[in-house]
Amino acid sequence: MEKIEEQFANLHVVKRSSGTKEPTYLLGIDTSKTVQGEKGSLVAVLCSNESIRIYDKERLNVLREFSGYPGLLNGVKFANSCDSVYSACTDGTVKCWDARLASEKPVQLFKGYPSNIFISFDINCNDYIICAGTEKVDDDALLVFWDARVNSQDLSTAKDPLGAYSETHSDDITQVCFHPSNPNMVVSGSTDGLVNVFDISVDNEEDALITTCNSVSSVSCIGWSGKDYKQIYCMTHDEGFCWWDLNHLDTDEPITRLNIRDVREIINVKEGILDYLIGGLYHEKMDRLFVIGGTNTGRIHLMNCTTSGLIHVTSLQGGHAATVRSFCWNMQDDSLLTGGEDAQLLLWKPGAIEKTFTKKDSMKIASSVHQRVRVHSNDTYKRRKK
């Protein structure tokens, strides 16, 4: 435990992103898998100005920018085998760009069914299947699937779906997350409070549904953890946290490892408070799940997840001046990327010193943010009336 505490506490800002014409919230981060850790590695950042920015990881300068116009983009993810970057869009498509090309047009377009508004998505570990979740329209909230494999004919036409699941969620599907190593396993989360685990190799939706877990609140974040990734965790819009063990599905043991209605009320943070949760981090080498949270002034908290509760490990400060929205941890070199409402993308590395340090005053953006942007608040999440 001391090792990860030292590792995290030893992180220092080595680089800040260069300024942009339009300051925006940085809502999501992913890094390219092909040359990660080497020079030339790319970072994709989802911004609140309806765009995805591509950065050079070492210099953190903007290389190019992609827009979802006329729709709003939701989520950002690199393919596992190439430098293609994907995002779901409210115009009823999932868009794919080549992150190394300056072209503003997507290289692939995955088209949904009429009236689909996509607000979440993921691509599986072998880059074969894309799954996107929709807002509820009429009585439908869908998980839509496409074949993501490329052939020469696909580049000129929009791809139609392989099919969809329509029976397992009753409200907006806010999260989709494929298993890190099993291409057929996917978990989805919704504002209906349900977290569903599917095996998509099975023919029909009813049989594909392996289990349903109930967070009893609107789901804001989900992920996989544990040895062989047989556990799932979930965070909610009112800062709740749940953790389930799928190893116990066929036993008499309960699958719930932890269920906290509001982490802010029970966590004991050294020298401070916790205002919100950002996401989870499963550390493979240590076989431990950590939860990342923060304060509205930009401090970042690391919490260890145990069956008896969340334990505050350490905090990072001196980087951001406002709410931190997103992070991406690199297991290879133990570096950390963070993005926030101060419009800054920061690269943290162990024991490093920032070469051109200029402490920023608060840059919190006063302009309105799209409804899709999560708002951290002490109020409980207000569920939409049915």
mmCIF file of C-alpha atoms in Angstrom, residues 45-363:
data_model
loop_
_atom_site.group_PDB
_atom_site.id
_atom_site.type_symbol
_atom_site.label_atom_id
_atom_site.label_comp_id
_atom_site.label_asym_id
_atom_site.label_seq_id
_atom_site.Cartn_x
_atom_site.Cartn_y
_atom_site.Cartn_z
ATOM 1 C CA VAL A 45 -9.497 15.018 -25.319
ATOM 2 C CA LEU A 46 -13.273 15.497 -25.425
ATOM 3 C CA CYS A 47 -14.042 19.207 -24.979
ATOM 4 C CA SER A 48 -17.222 21.039 -24.029
ATOM 5 C CA ASN A 49 -17.083 23.102 -27.247
ATOM 6 C CA GLU A 50 -18.383 20.058 -29.178
ATOM 7 C CA SER A 51 -14.924 18.980 -30.367
ATOM 8 C CA ILE A 52 -12.157 16.431 -29.847
ATOM 9 C CA ARG A 53 -8.637 17.816 -29.644
ATOM 10 C CA ILE A 54 -5.598 15.717 -30.478
ATOM 11 C CA TYR A 55 -2.470 16.544 -28.476
ATOM 12 C CA ASP A 56 1.120 15.427 -28.647
ATOM 13 C CA LYS A 57 1.574 13.671 -25.292
ATOM 14 C CA GLU A 58 5.066 14.918 -24.447
ATOM 15 C CA ARG A 59 4.615 18.560 -25.458
ATOM 16 C CA LEU A 60 0.841 18.804 -24.880
ATOM 17 C CA ASN A 61 0.375 21.073 -27.884
ATOM 18 C CA VAL A 62 -2.787 20.796 -29.983
ATOM 19 C CA LEU A 63 -2.106 19.019 -33.276
ATOM 20 C CA ARG A 64 -5.615 19.037 -34.729
ATOM 21 C CA GLU A 65 -9.278 19.241 -33.802
ATOM 22 C CA PHE A 66 -12.335 17.257 -34.898
ATOM 23 C CA SER A 67 -15.939 18.436 -34.660
ATOM 24 C CA GLY A 68 -19.185 16.499 -34.372
ATOM 25 C CA TYR A 69 -21.182 19.362 -35.902
ATOM 26 C CA PRO A 70 -24.180 19.508 -36.110
ATOM 27 C CA GLY A 71 -24.293 17.000 -33.243
ATOM 28 C CA LEU A 72 -22.629 16.994 -29.814
ATOM 29 C CA LEU A 73 -19.886 14.446 -29.160
ATOM 30 C CA ASN A 74 -20.026 12.086 -26.170
ATOM 31 C CA GLY A 75 -17.078 9.987 -25.038
ATOM 32 C CA VAL A 76 -13.653 9.580 -26.644
ATOM 33 C CA LYS A 77 -11.729 6.350 -27.276
ATOM 34 C CA PHE A 78 -8.741 5.262 -29.322
ATOM 35 C CA ALA A 79 -8.831 1.957 -31.155
ATOM 36 C CA ASN A 80 -6.554 -0.680 -29.627
ATOM 37 C CA SER A 81 -4.638 -1.520 -32.806
ATOM 38 C CA CYS A 82 -4.316 1.790 -34.654
ATOM 39 C CA ASP A 83 -4.550 5.559 -34.218
ATOM 40 C CA SER A 84 -8.240 5.818 -35.008
ATOM 41 C CA VAL A 85 -10.230 7.809 -32.463
ATOM 42 C CA TYR A 86 -13.991 7.363 -31.928
ATOM 43 C CA SER A 87 -16.820 9.335 -30.379
ATOM 44 C CA ALA A 88 -20.584 8.919 -30.133
ATOM 45 C CA CYS A 89 -22.692 11.781 -31.452
ATOM 46 C CA THR A 90 -26.163 13.113 -30.743
ATOM 47 C CA ASP A 91 -26.822 13.223 -34.521
ATOM 48 C CA GLY A 92 -27.373 9.447 -34.410
ATOM 49 C CA THR A 93 -23.889 8.348 -35.466
ATOM 50 C CA VAL A 94 -20.600 7.121 -34.058
ATOM 51 C CA LYS A 95 -17.762 8.949 -35.800
ATOM 52 C CA CYS A 96 -14.222 7.678 -36.396
ATOM 53 C CA TRP A 97 -11.273 9.934 -37.302
ATOM 54 C CA ASP A 98 -7.668 9.136 -38.141
ATOM 55 C CA ALA A 99 -5.857 10.998 -35.359
ATOM 56 C CA ARG A 100 -2.748 11.451 -37.524
ATOM 57 C CA LEU A 101 -4.579 13.125 -40.408
ATOM 58 C CA ALA A 102 -5.570 16.775 -40.545
ATOM 59 C CA SER A 103 -8.824 16.011 -42.384
ATOM 60 C CA GLU A 104 -11.892 17.369 -40.596
ATOM 61 C CA LYS A 105 -14.114 14.615 -41.991
ATOM 62 C CA PRO A 106 -14.509 11.260 -40.227
ATOM 63 C CA VAL A 107 -12.861 8.340 -42.021
ATOM 64 C CA GLN A 108 -15.761 6.125 -40.935
ATOM 65 C CA LEU A 109 -19.355 6.801 -39.976
ATOM 66 C CA PHE A 110 -21.542 4.331 -38.086
ATOM 67 C CA LYS A 111 -25.195 5.211 -38.526
ATOM 68 C CA GLY A 112 -27.886 4.382 -35.983
ATOM 69 C CA TYR A 113 -31.610 3.846 -36.324
ATOM 70 C CA PRO A 114 -34.002 6.802 -36.892
ATOM 71 C CA SER A 115 -34.392 9.038 -33.800
ATOM 72 C CA ASN A 116 -31.270 7.585 -32.091
ATOM 73 C CA ILE A 117 -29.361 10.099 -29.948
ATOM 74 C CA PHE A 118 -26.089 8.534 -28.813
ATOM 75 C CA ILE A 119 -24.672 9.641 -25.454
ATOM 76 C CA SER A 120 -22.263 6.769 -24.661
ATOM 77 C CA PHE A 121 -20.215 4.146 -26.513
ATOM 78 C CA ASP A 122 -17.195 1.846 -26.469
ATOM 79 C CA ILE A 123 -15.197 -0.358 -28.856
ATOM 80 C CA ASN A 124 -14.197 -3.869 -27.816
ATOM 81 C CA CYS A 125 -10.627 -5.033 -27.173
ATOM 82 C CA ASN A 126 -10.061 -6.538 -30.643
ATOM 83 C CA ASP A 127 -11.591 -3.515 -32.442
ATOM 84 C CA TYR A 128 -14.302 -5.693 -34.034
ATOM 85 C CA ILE A 129 -17.458 -4.362 -32.387
ATOM 86 C CA ILE A 130 -18.732 -0.891 -31.437
ATOM 87 C CA CYS A 131 -21.604 -0.494 -29.001
ATOM 88 C CA ALA A 132 -23.381 2.824 -28.333
ATOM 89 C CA GLY A 133 -26.094 3.770 -25.840
ATOM 90 C CA THR A 134 -28.970 6.124 -26.616
ATOM 91 C CA GLU A 135 -31.061 8.666 -24.812
ATOM 92 C CA LYS A 136 -34.569 7.450 -24.100
ATOM 93 C CA VAL A 137 -36.904 8.418 -26.965
ATOM 94 C CA ASP A 138 -40.577 7.549 -26.497
ATOM 95 C CA ASP A 139 -40.255 4.256 -24.587
ATOM 96 C CA ASP A 140 -36.953 3.128 -26.094
ATOM 97 C CA ALA A 141 -33.397 3.222 -24.736
ATOM 98 C CA LEU A 142 -31.174 1.151 -27.006
ATOM 99 C CA LEU A 143 -27.748 -0.441 -27.078
ATOM 100 C CA VAL A 144 -26.803 -0.400 -30.782
ATOM 101 C CA PHE A 145 -24.017 -2.572 -32.262
ATOM 102 C CA TRP A 146 -21.852 -2.282 -35.411
ATOM 103 C CA ASP A 147 -19.101 -4.267 -37.066
ATOM 104 C CA ALA A 148 -16.084 -1.942 -36.766
ATOM 105 C CA ARG A 149 -13.794 -3.867 -39.099
ATOM 106 C CA VAL A 150 -12.644 -1.922 -42.135
ATOM 107 C CA ASN A 151 -12.715 -2.847 -45.801
ATOM 108 C CA SER A 152 -12.304 -0.573 -48.807
ATOM 109 C CA GLN A 153 -16.067 -0.323 -49.440
ATOM 110 C CA ASP A 154 -16.766 0.836 -45.883
ATOM 111 C CA LEU A 155 -14.813 4.065 -46.192
ATOM 112 C CA SER A 156 -17.219 5.638 -48.656
ATOM 113 C CA THR A 157 -20.541 4.737 -46.996
ATOM 114 C CA ALA A 158 -22.046 4.948 -43.527
ATOM 115 C CA LYS A 159 -22.251 1.565 -41.805
ATOM 116 C CA ASP A 160 -25.646 0.306 -40.680
ATOM 117 C CA PRO A 161 -26.085 -1.460 -37.313
ATOM 118 C CA LEU A 162 -25.760 -5.199 -36.778
ATOM 119 C CA GLY A 163 -28.660 -4.974 -34.324
ATOM 120 C CA ALA A 164 -29.719 -3.556 -30.968
ATOM 121 C CA TYR A 165 -30.768 -4.455 -27.411
ATOM 122 C CA SER A 166 -33.980 -2.688 -26.414
ATOM 123 C CA GLU A 167 -35.475 -4.499 -23.414
ATOM 124 C CA THR A 168 -32.942 -4.147 -20.602
ATOM 125 C CA HIS A 169 -32.846 -0.409 -19.841
ATOM 126 C CA SER A 170 -35.786 1.943 -19.310
ATOM 127 C CA ASP A 171 -33.954 5.286 -19.404
ATOM 128 C CA ASP A 172 -30.910 7.054 -20.918
ATOM 129 C CA ILE A 173 -27.904 4.721 -21.286
ATOM 130 C CA THR A 174 -25.132 6.899 -19.902
ATOM 131 C CA GLN A 175 -22.268 4.372 -19.926
ATOM 132 C CA VAL A 176 -21.001 1.493 -22.105
ATOM 133 C CA CYS A 177 -17.772 -0.353 -21.250
ATOM 134 C CA PHE A 178 -16.334 -3.467 -22.905
ATOM 135 C CA HIS A 179 -14.256 -5.969 -20.945
ATOM 136 C CA PRO A 180 -10.492 -5.231 -21.241
ATOM 137 C CA SER A 181 -9.617 -8.716 -22.577
ATOM 138 C CA ASN A 182 -12.856 -10.576 -23.433
ATOM 139 C CA PRO A 183 -14.274 -9.048 -26.650
ATOM 140 C CA ASN A 184 -17.753 -10.496 -26.022
ATOM 141 C CA MET A 185 -18.355 -9.030 -22.553
ATOM 142 C CA VAL A 186 -19.851 -5.567 -22.171
ATOM 143 C CA VAL A 187 -21.410 -3.684 -19.254
ATOM 144 C CA SER A 188 -23.901 -0.815 -19.569
ATOM 145 C CA GLY A 189 -25.228 1.732 -17.070
ATOM 146 C CA SER A 190 -28.273 3.981 -17.166
ATOM 147 C CA THR A 191 -30.147 6.736 -15.383
ATOM 148 C CA ASP A 192 -32.613 3.957 -14.476
ATOM 149 C CA GLY A 193 -29.990 2.854 -11.914
ATOM 150 C CA LEU A 194 -29.334 -0.518 -13.557
ATOM 151 C CA VAL A 195 -25.911 -1.877 -14.493
ATOM 152 C CA ASN A 196 -26.260 -4.751 -16.981
ATOM 153 C CA VAL A 197 -23.599 -7.281 -17.976
ATOM 154 C CA PHE A 198 -23.935 -8.975 -21.383
ATOM 155 C CA ASP A 199 -22.253 -11.752 -23.350
ATOM 156 C CA ILE A 200 -22.829 -10.554 -26.917
ATOM 157 C CA SER A 201 -21.720 -13.873 -28.430
ATOM 158 C CA VAL A 202 -25.186 -15.166 -27.456
ATOM 159 C CA ASP A 203 -27.848 -14.719 -30.135
ATOM 160 C CA ASN A 204 -30.697 -12.904 -28.335
ATOM 161 C CA GLU A 205 -30.827 -10.124 -25.775
ATOM 162 C CA GLU A 206 -32.618 -12.089 -23.060
ATOM 163 C CA ASP A 207 -30.028 -14.892 -23.056
ATOM 164 C CA ALA A 208 -27.115 -12.473 -23.539
ATOM 165 C CA LEU A 209 -27.952 -10.710 -20.250
ATOM 166 C CA ILE A 210 -25.697 -12.349 -17.654
ATOM 167 C CA THR A 211 -26.730 -10.278 -14.654
ATOM 168 C CA THR A 212 -28.336 -6.990 -13.599
ATOM 169 C CA CYS A 213 -26.983 -4.966 -10.677
ATOM 170 C CA ASN A 214 -28.913 -2.066 -9.170
ATOM 171 C CA SER A 215 -27.103 1.091 -8.087
ATOM 172 C CA VAL A 216 -30.422 2.671 -7.000
ATOM 173 C CA SER A 217 -29.331 5.920 -8.644
ATOM 174 C CA SER A 218 -28.359 7.412 -11.990
ATOM 175 C CA VAL A 219 -25.132 5.826 -13.283
ATOM 176 C CA SER A 220 -22.295 8.212 -14.208
ATOM 177 C CA CYS A 221 -19.294 5.875 -14.513
ATOM 178 C CA ILE A 222 -18.668 2.123 -14.804
ATOM 179 C CA GLY A 223 -15.570 -0.031 -15.180
ATOM 180 C CA TRP A 224 -13.977 -3.459 -14.768
ATOM 181 C CA SER A 225 -11.614 -4.516 -11.976
ATOM 182 C CA GLY A 226 -10.194 -7.503 -10.126
ATOM 183 C CA LYS A 227 -8.112 -10.473 -11.221
ATOM 184 C CA ASP A 228 -9.091 -11.416 -14.800
ATOM 185 C CA TYR A 229 -11.454 -8.406 -14.614
ATOM 186 C CA LYS A 230 -14.326 -10.353 -13.072
ATOM 187 C CA GLN A 231 -15.546 -7.449 -10.949
ATOM 188 C CA ILE A 232 -17.405 -4.296 -11.967
ATOM 189 C CA TYR A 233 -17.726 -0.950 -10.238
ATOM 190 C CA CYS A 234 -20.097 1.957 -10.689
ATOM 191 C CA MET A 235 -20.353 5.598 -9.661
ATOM 192 C CA THR A 236 -23.547 7.609 -9.636
ATOM 193 C CA HIS A 237 -24.440 11.227 -10.383
ATOM 194 C CA ASP A 238 -25.073 11.848 -6.672
ATOM 195 C CA GLU A 239 -21.565 10.558 -5.804
ATOM 196 C CA GLY A 240 -22.540 7.038 -4.795
ATOM 197 C CA PHE A 241 -20.261 4.029 -5.326
ATOM 198 C CA CYS A 242 -21.029 0.327 -5.915
ATOM 199 C CA TRP A 243 -18.712 -2.661 -6.417
ATOM 200 C CA TRP A 244 -19.813 -6.140 -7.491
ATOM 201 C CA ASP A 245 -18.013 -9.492 -7.890
ATOM 202 C CA LEU A 246 -19.170 -11.571 -10.857
ATOM 203 C CA ASN A 247 -17.242 -14.591 -9.542
ATOM 204 C CA HIS A 248 -20.126 -15.192 -7.143
ATOM 205 C CA LEU A 249 -22.950 -15.272 -9.692
ATOM 206 C CA ASP A 250 -23.221 -19.068 -9.446
ATOM 207 C CA THR A 251 -22.537 -19.335 -5.716
ATOM 208 C CA ASP A 252 -24.416 -18.514 -2.517
ATOM 209 C CA GLU A 253 -22.016 -15.658 -1.791
ATOM 210 C CA PRO A 254 -23.423 -12.131 -2.265
ATOM 211 C CA ILE A 255 -22.045 -10.374 -5.356
ATOM 212 C CA THR A 256 -22.080 -6.926 -3.695
ATOM 213 C CA ARG A 257 -18.659 -6.065 -2.261
ATOM 214 C CA LEU A 258 -19.442 -2.437 -1.454
ATOM 215 C CA ASN A 259 -22.425 -0.091 -1.701
ATOM 216 C CA ILE A 260 -22.103 3.532 -0.583
ATOM 217 C CA ARG A 261 -25.012 5.893 -1.210
ATOM 218 C CA ASP A 262 -22.916 9.082 -0.908
ATOM 219 C CA VAL A 263 -19.135 8.836 -0.620
ATOM 220 C CA ARG A 264 -18.887 12.493 0.450
ATOM 221 C CA GLU A 265 -20.709 11.729 3.695
ATOM 222 C CA ILE A 266 -18.519 8.841 4.851
ATOM 223 C CA ILE A 267 -15.002 9.456 3.514
ATOM 224 C CA ASN A 268 -12.412 10.877 5.882
ATOM 225 C CA VAL A 269 -10.090 12.965 3.703
ATOM 226 C CA LYS A 270 -6.903 14.161 5.352
ATOM 227 C CA GLU A 271 -6.727 17.957 5.403
ATOM 228 C CA GLY A 272 -9.787 18.589 3.275
ATOM 229 C CA ILE A 273 -13.083 17.452 1.836
ATOM 230 C CA LEU A 274 -14.356 15.455 -1.120
ATOM 231 C CA ASP A 275 -16.732 17.265 -3.482
ATOM 232 C CA TYR A 276 -17.165 14.684 -6.267
ATOM 233 C CA LEU A 277 -15.977 11.403 -7.806
ATOM 234 C CA ILE A 278 -14.155 11.356 -11.145
ATOM 235 C CA GLY A 279 -13.643 7.672 -11.911
ATOM 236 C CA GLY A 280 -11.994 4.372 -11.042
ATOM 237 C CA LEU A 281 -8.491 3.007 -11.558
ATOM 238 C CA TYR A 282 -7.737 -0.711 -11.370
ATOM 239 C CA HIS A 283 -4.008 -1.193 -10.753
ATOM 240 C CA GLU A 284 -3.193 -4.546 -12.368
ATOM 241 C CA LYS A 285 0.264 -4.970 -10.825
ATOM 242 C CA MET A 286 -1.079 -4.443 -7.304
ATOM 243 C CA ASP A 287 -4.488 -6.059 -7.927
ATOM 244 C CA ARG A 288 -6.160 -3.090 -6.259
ATOM 245 C CA LEU A 289 -9.058 -0.855 -7.220
ATOM 246 C CA PHE A 290 -8.675 2.852 -6.534
ATOM 247 C CA VAL A 291 -11.292 5.581 -6.752
ATOM 248 C CA ILE A 292 -10.332 9.074 -7.905
ATOM 249 C CA GLY A 293 -12.198 12.105 -6.586
ATOM 250 C CA GLY A 294 -11.565 15.768 -6.053
ATOM 251 C CA THR A 295 -12.499 19.206 -4.802
ATOM 252 C CA ASN A 296 -13.943 22.202 -6.603
ATOM 253 C CA THR A 297 -10.609 23.985 -6.136
ATOM 254 C CA GLY A 298 -8.706 21.390 -8.184
ATOM 255 C CA ARG A 299 -7.254 19.048 -5.563
ATOM 256 C CA ILE A 300 -7.275 15.356 -6.590
ATOM 257 C CA HIS A 301 -7.872 12.562 -4.036
ATOM 258 C CA LEU A 302 -6.839 8.904 -4.391
ATOM 259 C CA MET A 303 -8.898 6.398 -2.392
ATOM 260 C CA ASN A 304 -8.232 2.686 -1.888
ATOM 261 C CA CYS A 305 -11.294 0.494 -2.400
ATOM 262 C CA THR A 306 -11.783 -2.295 0.170
ATOM 263 C CA THR A 307 -14.797 -4.386 1.152
ATOM 264 C CA SER A 308 -14.966 -2.387 4.395
ATOM 265 C CA GLY A 309 -15.072 0.963 2.616
ATOM 266 C CA LEU A 310 -13.063 3.617 0.774
ATOM 267 C CA ILE A 311 -9.851 4.728 2.460
ATOM 268 C CA HIS A 312 -8.162 8.012 1.551
ATOM 269 C CA VAL A 313 -4.583 7.320 0.438
ATOM 270 C CA THR A 314 -3.127 10.640 -0.690
ATOM 271 C CA SER A 315 -3.878 13.831 -2.636
ATOM 272 C CA LEU A 316 -2.421 15.844 -5.493
ATOM 273 C CA GLN A 317 -2.540 19.617 -5.482
ATOM 274 C CA GLY A 318 -0.915 22.563 -7.206
ATOM 275 C CA GLY A 319 -2.021 21.464 -10.662
ATOM 276 C CA HIS A 320 -5.606 22.467 -11.401
ATOM 277 C CA ALA A 321 -7.452 25.570 -10.216
ATOM 278 C CA ALA A 322 -10.989 24.221 -10.682
ATOM 279 C CA THR A 323 -12.993 20.980 -10.814
ATOM 280 C CA VAL A 324 -11.133 18.074 -12.426
ATOM 281 C CA ARG A 325 -13.355 16.269 -14.949
ATOM 282 C CA SER A 326 -11.191 13.527 -16.422
ATOM 283 C CA PHE A 327 -7.999 11.519 -16.034
ATOM 284 C CA CYS A 328 -6.010 8.810 -17.803
ATOM 285 C CA TRP A 329 -3.422 6.657 -15.996
ATOM 286 C CA ASN A 330 -0.508 5.058 -17.876
ATOM 287 C CA MET A 331 0.442 1.778 -16.179
ATOM 288 C CA GLN A 332 3.716 1.534 -18.162
ATOM 289 C CA ASP A 333 5.421 4.675 -16.871
ATOM 290 C CA ASP A 334 3.080 5.561 -13.963
ATOM 291 C CA SER A 335 2.243 8.917 -15.517
ATOM 292 C CA LEU A 336 -1.112 10.644 -15.173
ATOM 293 C CA LEU A 337 -3.039 12.956 -17.489
ATOM 294 C CA THR A 338 -5.771 15.147 -16.000
ATOM 295 C CA GLY A 339 -8.226 17.629 -17.505
ATOM 296 C CA GLY A 340 -10.525 20.102 -15.826
ATOM 297 C CA GLU A 341 -12.842 23.085 -15.836
ATOM 298 C CA ASP A 342 -9.800 25.383 -15.818
ATOM 299 C CA ALA A 343 -9.301 24.380 -19.491
ATOM 300 C CA GLN A 344 -5.951 22.774 -18.704
ATOM 301 C CA LEU A 345 -4.585 19.369 -19.688
ATOM 302 C CA LEU A 346 -1.801 18.378 -17.290
ATOM 303 C CA LEU A 347 0.828 15.643 -17.523
ATOM 304 C CA TRP A 348 2.066 14.353 -14.144
ATOM 305 C CA LYS A 349 5.135 12.140 -13.755
ATOM 306 C CA PRO A 350 6.899 10.648 -10.712
ATOM 307 C CA GLY A 351 9.522 12.903 -9.163
ATOM 308 C CA ALA A 352 9.525 15.290 -12.108
ATOM 309 C CA ILE A 353 9.806 19.068 -12.091
ATOM 310 C CA GLU A 354 7.828 21.295 -14.421
ATOM 311 C CA LYS A 355 10.265 22.957 -16.798
ATOM 312 C CA THR A 356 8.239 26.068 -17.554
ATOM 313 C CA PHE A 357 6.102 26.457 -14.472
ATOM 314 C CA THR A 358 3.688 29.361 -14.508
ATOM 315 C CA LYS A 359 1.093 29.060 -11.781
ATOM 316 C CA LYS A 360 -2.292 29.798 -13.291
ATOM 317 C CA ASP A 361 -4.978 31.783 -11.564
ATOM 318 C CA SER A 362 -8.425 30.276 -11.606
ATOM 319 C CA MET A 363 -9.639 30.034 -15.194
#
